[in-house]
Amino acid sequence: MKKFPFIFFLAVLFSNHIQAKKVSGYIIEVNNDTTKVIFDIPLDSPFGGDPDLERLQWKVKYYDSTKVKKILIPKMVKGIVFTFERRTIKMITCFDNLGVVDGKSSYQREFFFHVISEEKIITLRAYRTLLLEGINGGKGMASFGDFPYVYRKNNGELFFDKTPDVAKYFTDCPDIMKKINNKEYQNDYIAQIVNDYNKVCGK
């Protein structure tokens, strides 16, 4: 039992020294041009692991062509793309009208959202951030609750299944609207309706 505080101390120490990995990628500029850079991608474990996409929602560090290290925040660009262990990861800038990244009022309202599926209606993943008070002053993962994925159509605002009048996003697809009006979709239907919409009317 006496070993617990020491183990906790080590966990706190490592949490404040998360490793990062330099990976190649590019920035999608506001005018849709791309700029190749080397990103300094934080990892989700002090011992390595996967990219810490939760931290990357807020900002990313990179090296420009002169090897100068800079900080990029979402509102400066349209998105970022990088390759991590043969995986291509794309994150695009979105205005967080749903408050899914930072539920509280914040100076930052635009974040990088992880692109899961890029069709007419884009499927995105967000990772809520919580600041924990206490000795470590670190951050903790929050359960994402009922909305692990959010969606965006035609560069519009984000929506999910609890968005009021969510059917308005599908009115240009009569086949889908017919199913909605006939109540053919069950609870938590948004993922299925987006998938059906992209197949039927998303071309």
CSV table of C-alpha atoms in Angstrom, one decimal:
chain,number,residue,atom,x,y,z
A,1,MET,CA,0.0,0.0,0.0
A,2,LYS,CA,2.9,2.4,0.7
A,3,LYS,CA,4.1,2.0,-2.8
A,4,PHE,CA,1.1,3.7,-4.3
A,5,PRO,CA,2.2,7.3,-3.8
A,6,PHE,CA,5.5,6.6,-5.4
A,7,ILE,CA,3.9,4.9,-8.4
A,8,PHE,CA,1.5,7.8,-8.6
A,9,PHE,CA,4.4,10.2,-8.6
A,10,LEU,CA,6.1,8.4,-11.4
A,11,ALA,CA,2.8,8.5,-13.4
A,12,VAL,CA,2.6,12.2,-12.9
A,13,LEU,CA,6.2,12.7,-13.8
A,14,PHE,CA,5.8,10.7,-17.1
A,15,SER,CA,2.5,12.5,-17.9
A,16,ASN,CA,4.4,15.8,-18.0
A,17,HIS,CA,7.1,14.5,-20.3
A,18,ILE,CA,5.1,12.9,-23.1
A,19,GLN,CA,7.3,11.9,-26.0
A,20,ALA,CA,6.9,13.2,-29.5
A,21,LYS,CA,7.8,11.8,-32.9
A,22,LYS,CA,8.9,13.7,-36.0
A,23,VAL,CA,6.8,12.6,-39.0
A,24,SER,CA,6.4,13.9,-42.5
A,25,GLY,CA,3.2,15.5,-43.7
A,26,TYR,CA,1.7,18.7,-45.2
A,27,ILE,CA,-0.4,21.6,-44.2
A,28,ILE,CA,-3.6,22.4,-46.2
A,29,GLU,CA,-3.5,26.2,-46.5
A,30,VAL,CA,-6.6,28.4,-46.5
A,31,ASN,CA,-6.3,28.8,-50.3
A,32,ASN,CA,-6.1,24.9,-50.6
A,33,ASP,CA,-2.4,25.0,-51.5
A,34,THR,CA,-0.3,22.4,-49.6
A,35,THR,CA,3.0,22.9,-47.8
A,36,LYS,CA,5.2,20.0,-46.9
A,37,VAL,CA,6.6,20.1,-43.4
A,38,ILE,CA,7.9,17.8,-40.6
A,39,PHE,CA,5.4,17.6,-37.8
A,40,ASP,CA,6.4,17.1,-34.1
A,41,ILE,CA,3.5,14.7,-33.2
A,42,PRO,CA,2.9,14.2,-29.5
A,43,LEU,CA,2.4,10.5,-28.4
A,44,ASP,CA,-0.3,9.3,-26.0
A,45,SER,CA,2.3,7.5,-23.8
A,46,PRO,CA,5.7,8.5,-22.4
A,47,PHE,CA,6.9,5.1,-23.8
A,48,GLY,CA,5.7,5.7,-27.3
A,49,GLY,CA,2.3,4.6,-28.7
A,50,ASP,CA,-0.1,6.3,-31.0
A,51,PRO,CA,-0.5,10.0,-31.9
A,52,ASP,CA,-2.2,12.0,-29.1
A,53,LEU,CA,-5.1,13.3,-31.2
A,54,GLU,CA,-6.7,14.8,-28.2
A,55,ARG,CA,-3.8,17.2,-27.8
A,56,LEU,CA,-3.6,17.8,-31.5
A,57,GLN,CA,-7.1,19.2,-31.6
A,58,TRP,CA,-5.7,22.4,-30.1
A,59,LYS,CA,-2.4,22.9,-32.0
A,60,VAL,CA,0.5,21.2,-33.6
A,61,LYS,CA,4.2,21.9,-33.8
A,62,TYR,CA,6.2,21.6,-37.0
A,63,TYR,CA,9.5,22.4,-38.7
A,64,ASP,CA,9.4,24.6,-41.8
A,65,SER,CA,11.7,24.4,-44.8
A,66,THR,CA,14.5,26.2,-42.8
A,67,LYS,CA,14.1,23.8,-39.9
A,68,VAL,CA,12.7,26.4,-37.7
A,69,LYS,CA,10.2,25.0,-35.2
A,70,LYS,CA,6.7,26.7,-35.2
A,71,ILE,CA,3.3,26.3,-33.7
A,72,LEU,CA,0.2,26.0,-35.9
A,73,ILE,CA,-3.3,26.6,-34.5
A,74,PRO,CA,-6.4,25.5,-36.4
A,75,LYS,CA,-7.8,28.9,-37.4
A,76,MET,CA,-4.6,29.5,-39.4
A,77,VAL,CA,-5.2,26.7,-41.9
A,78,LYS,CA,-7.8,24.3,-43.4
A,79,GLY,CA,-6.1,21.2,-42.0
A,80,ILE,CA,-3.1,19.0,-41.6
A,81,VAL,CA,-2.2,15.5,-43.0
A,82,PHE,CA,0.6,13.3,-41.7
A,83,THR,CA,1.8,9.8,-42.0
A,84,PHE,CA,2.3,7.8,-38.8
A,85,GLU,CA,3.6,4.2,-39.1
A,86,ARG,CA,2.1,3.7,-42.6
A,87,ARG,CA,-1.2,5.3,-41.5
A,88,THR,CA,-2.4,8.6,-43.1
A,89,ILE,CA,-4.1,10.8,-40.6
A,90,LYS,CA,-6.0,13.9,-41.7
A,91,MET,CA,-7.4,16.5,-39.3
A,92,ILE,CA,-9.4,19.5,-40.6
A,93,THR,CA,-10.3,22.8,-39.0
A,94,CYS,CA,-13.9,23.1,-37.8
A,95,PHE,CA,-15.8,25.7,-35.8
A,96,ASP,CA,-17.0,23.8,-32.7
A,97,ASN,CA,-20.6,25.0,-32.7
A,98,LEU,CA,-21.5,21.8,-30.7
A,99,GLY,CA,-19.0,22.4,-27.9
A,100,VAL,CA,-17.8,18.8,-28.2
A,101,VAL,CA,-14.1,19.6,-27.7
A,102,ASP,CA,-14.4,22.3,-25.0
A,103,GLY,CA,-17.8,22.4,-23.4
A,104,LYS,CA,-16.9,25.6,-21.5
A,105,SER,CA,-16.6,29.1,-22.9
A,106,SER,CA,-13.1,29.3,-24.4
A,107,TYR,CA,-10.9,31.7,-26.3
A,108,GLN,CA,-10.5,29.0,-28.9
A,109,ARG,CA,-13.5,27.8,-30.8
A,110,GLU,CA,-11.9,26.3,-33.9
A,111,PHE,CA,-10.2,22.9,-33.5
A,112,PHE,CA,-8.6,20.2,-35.6
A,113,PHE,CA,-11.2,17.4,-36.0
A,114,HIS,CA,-10.0,13.9,-37.0
A,115,VAL,CA,-11.4,12.8,-40.4
A,116,ILE,CA,-12.9,9.3,-40.3
A,117,SER,CA,-14.7,9.2,-43.6
A,118,GLU,CA,-14.5,11.9,-46.3
A,119,GLU,CA,-17.6,11.8,-48.4
A,120,LYS,CA,-20.4,14.4,-49.2
A,121,ILE,CA,-21.2,14.2,-45.5
A,122,ILE,CA,-18.0,13.9,-43.7
A,123,THR,CA,-17.6,11.8,-40.5
A,124,LEU,CA,-15.3,13.3,-37.9
A,125,ARG,CA,-14.1,12.3,-34.5
A,126,ALA,CA,-13.5,14.7,-31.6
A,127,TYR,CA,-11.8,14.1,-28.3
A,128,ARG,CA,-13.1,16.0,-25.4
A,129,THR,CA,-10.5,17.7,-23.2
A,130,LEU,CA,-10.8,18.2,-19.4
A,131,LEU,CA,-8.5,20.1,-17.2
A,132,LEU,CA,-8.0,18.3,-13.9
A,133,GLU,CA,-7.3,20.2,-10.7
A,134,GLY,CA,-4.8,18.7,-8.3
A,135,ILE,CA,-1.2,17.8,-7.9
A,136,ASN,CA,-0.5,16.9,-11.5
A,137,GLY,CA,-2.3,19.8,-13.2
A,138,GLY,CA,-2.6,17.5,-16.2
A,139,LYS,CA,-5.5,16.6,-18.5
A,140,GLY,CA,-7.7,13.6,-18.4
A,141,MET,CA,-9.8,11.8,-20.9
A,142,ALA,CA,-13.6,12.3,-20.7
A,143,SER,CA,-16.2,9.9,-21.8
A,144,PHE,CA,-17.5,11.2,-25.0
A,145,GLY,CA,-21.0,10.1,-24.1
A,146,ASP,CA,-23.6,9.9,-26.8
A,147,PHE,CA,-21.7,11.6,-29.5
A,148,PRO,CA,-18.4,9.9,-30.4
A,149,TYR,CA,-18.7,11.1,-34.0
A,150,VAL,CA,-19.9,14.3,-35.5
A,151,TYR,CA,-20.7,15.2,-39.1
A,152,ARG,CA,-20.4,18.1,-41.5
A,153,LYS,CA,-22.0,18.7,-44.9
A,154,ASN,CA,-20.8,21.1,-47.6
A,155,ASN,CA,-18.4,22.8,-45.3
A,156,GLY,CA,-21.3,23.8,-43.1
A,157,GLU,CA,-21.7,23.6,-39.3
A,158,LEU,CA,-21.2,20.4,-37.3
A,159,PHE,CA,-24.2,18.3,-36.4
A,160,PHE,CA,-25.0,15.0,-34.6
A,161,ASP,CA,-28.0,12.9,-33.7
A,162,LYS,CA,-29.2,15.3,-31.0
A,163,THR,CA,-29.0,18.3,-33.2
A,164,PRO,CA,-32.5,19.9,-33.3
A,165,ASP,CA,-34.3,19.2,-36.7
A,166,VAL,CA,-31.4,17.1,-37.8
A,167,ALA,CA,-33.5,15.9,-40.8
A,168,LYS,CA,-32.9,19.2,-42.5
A,169,TYR,CA,-29.4,18.0,-43.5
A,170,PHE,CA,-30.9,15.3,-45.7
A,171,THR,CA,-33.8,17.1,-47.4
A,172,ASP,CA,-32.0,17.0,-50.8
A,173,CYS,CA,-32.4,13.2,-50.8
A,174,PRO,CA,-36.0,12.1,-51.2
A,175,ASP,CA,-35.3,8.4,-50.6
A,176,ILE,CA,-33.7,9.2,-47.2
A,177,MET,CA,-36.4,11.6,-46.2
A,178,LYS,CA,-39.0,9.0,-47.0
A,179,LYS,CA,-37.3,6.6,-44.6
A,180,ILE,CA,-37.1,9.3,-41.9
A,181,ASN,CA,-40.7,10.2,-42.2
A,182,ASN,CA,-41.7,6.5,-42.1
A,183,LYS,CA,-39.6,6.1,-38.9
A,184,GLU,CA,-37.5,3.3,-40.5
A,185,TYR,CA,-34.5,4.4,-38.5
A,186,GLN,CA,-34.1,3.4,-34.9
A,187,ASN,CA,-32.6,5.1,-31.9
A,188,ASP,CA,-29.1,6.5,-32.5
A,189,TYR,CA,-29.7,6.3,-36.3
A,190,ILE,CA,-27.5,9.1,-37.4
A,191,ALA,CA,-24.5,6.9,-38.4
A,192,GLN,CA,-26.8,4.7,-40.5
A,193,ILE,CA,-28.6,7.6,-42.1
A,194,VAL,CA,-25.3,9.3,-43.0
A,195,ASN,CA,-24.0,6.1,-44.5
A,196,ASP,CA,-27.2,5.6,-46.5
A,197,TYR,CA,-27.2,9.2,-47.7
A,198,ASN,CA,-23.7,9.0,-48.9
A,199,LYS,CA,-24.5,5.9,-50.9
A,200,VAL,CA,-27.8,7.1,-52.4
A,201,CYS,CA,-27.4,10.9,-52.8
A,202,GLY,CA,-23.8,11.6,-51.9
A,203,LYS,CA,-22.2,11.2,-55.4
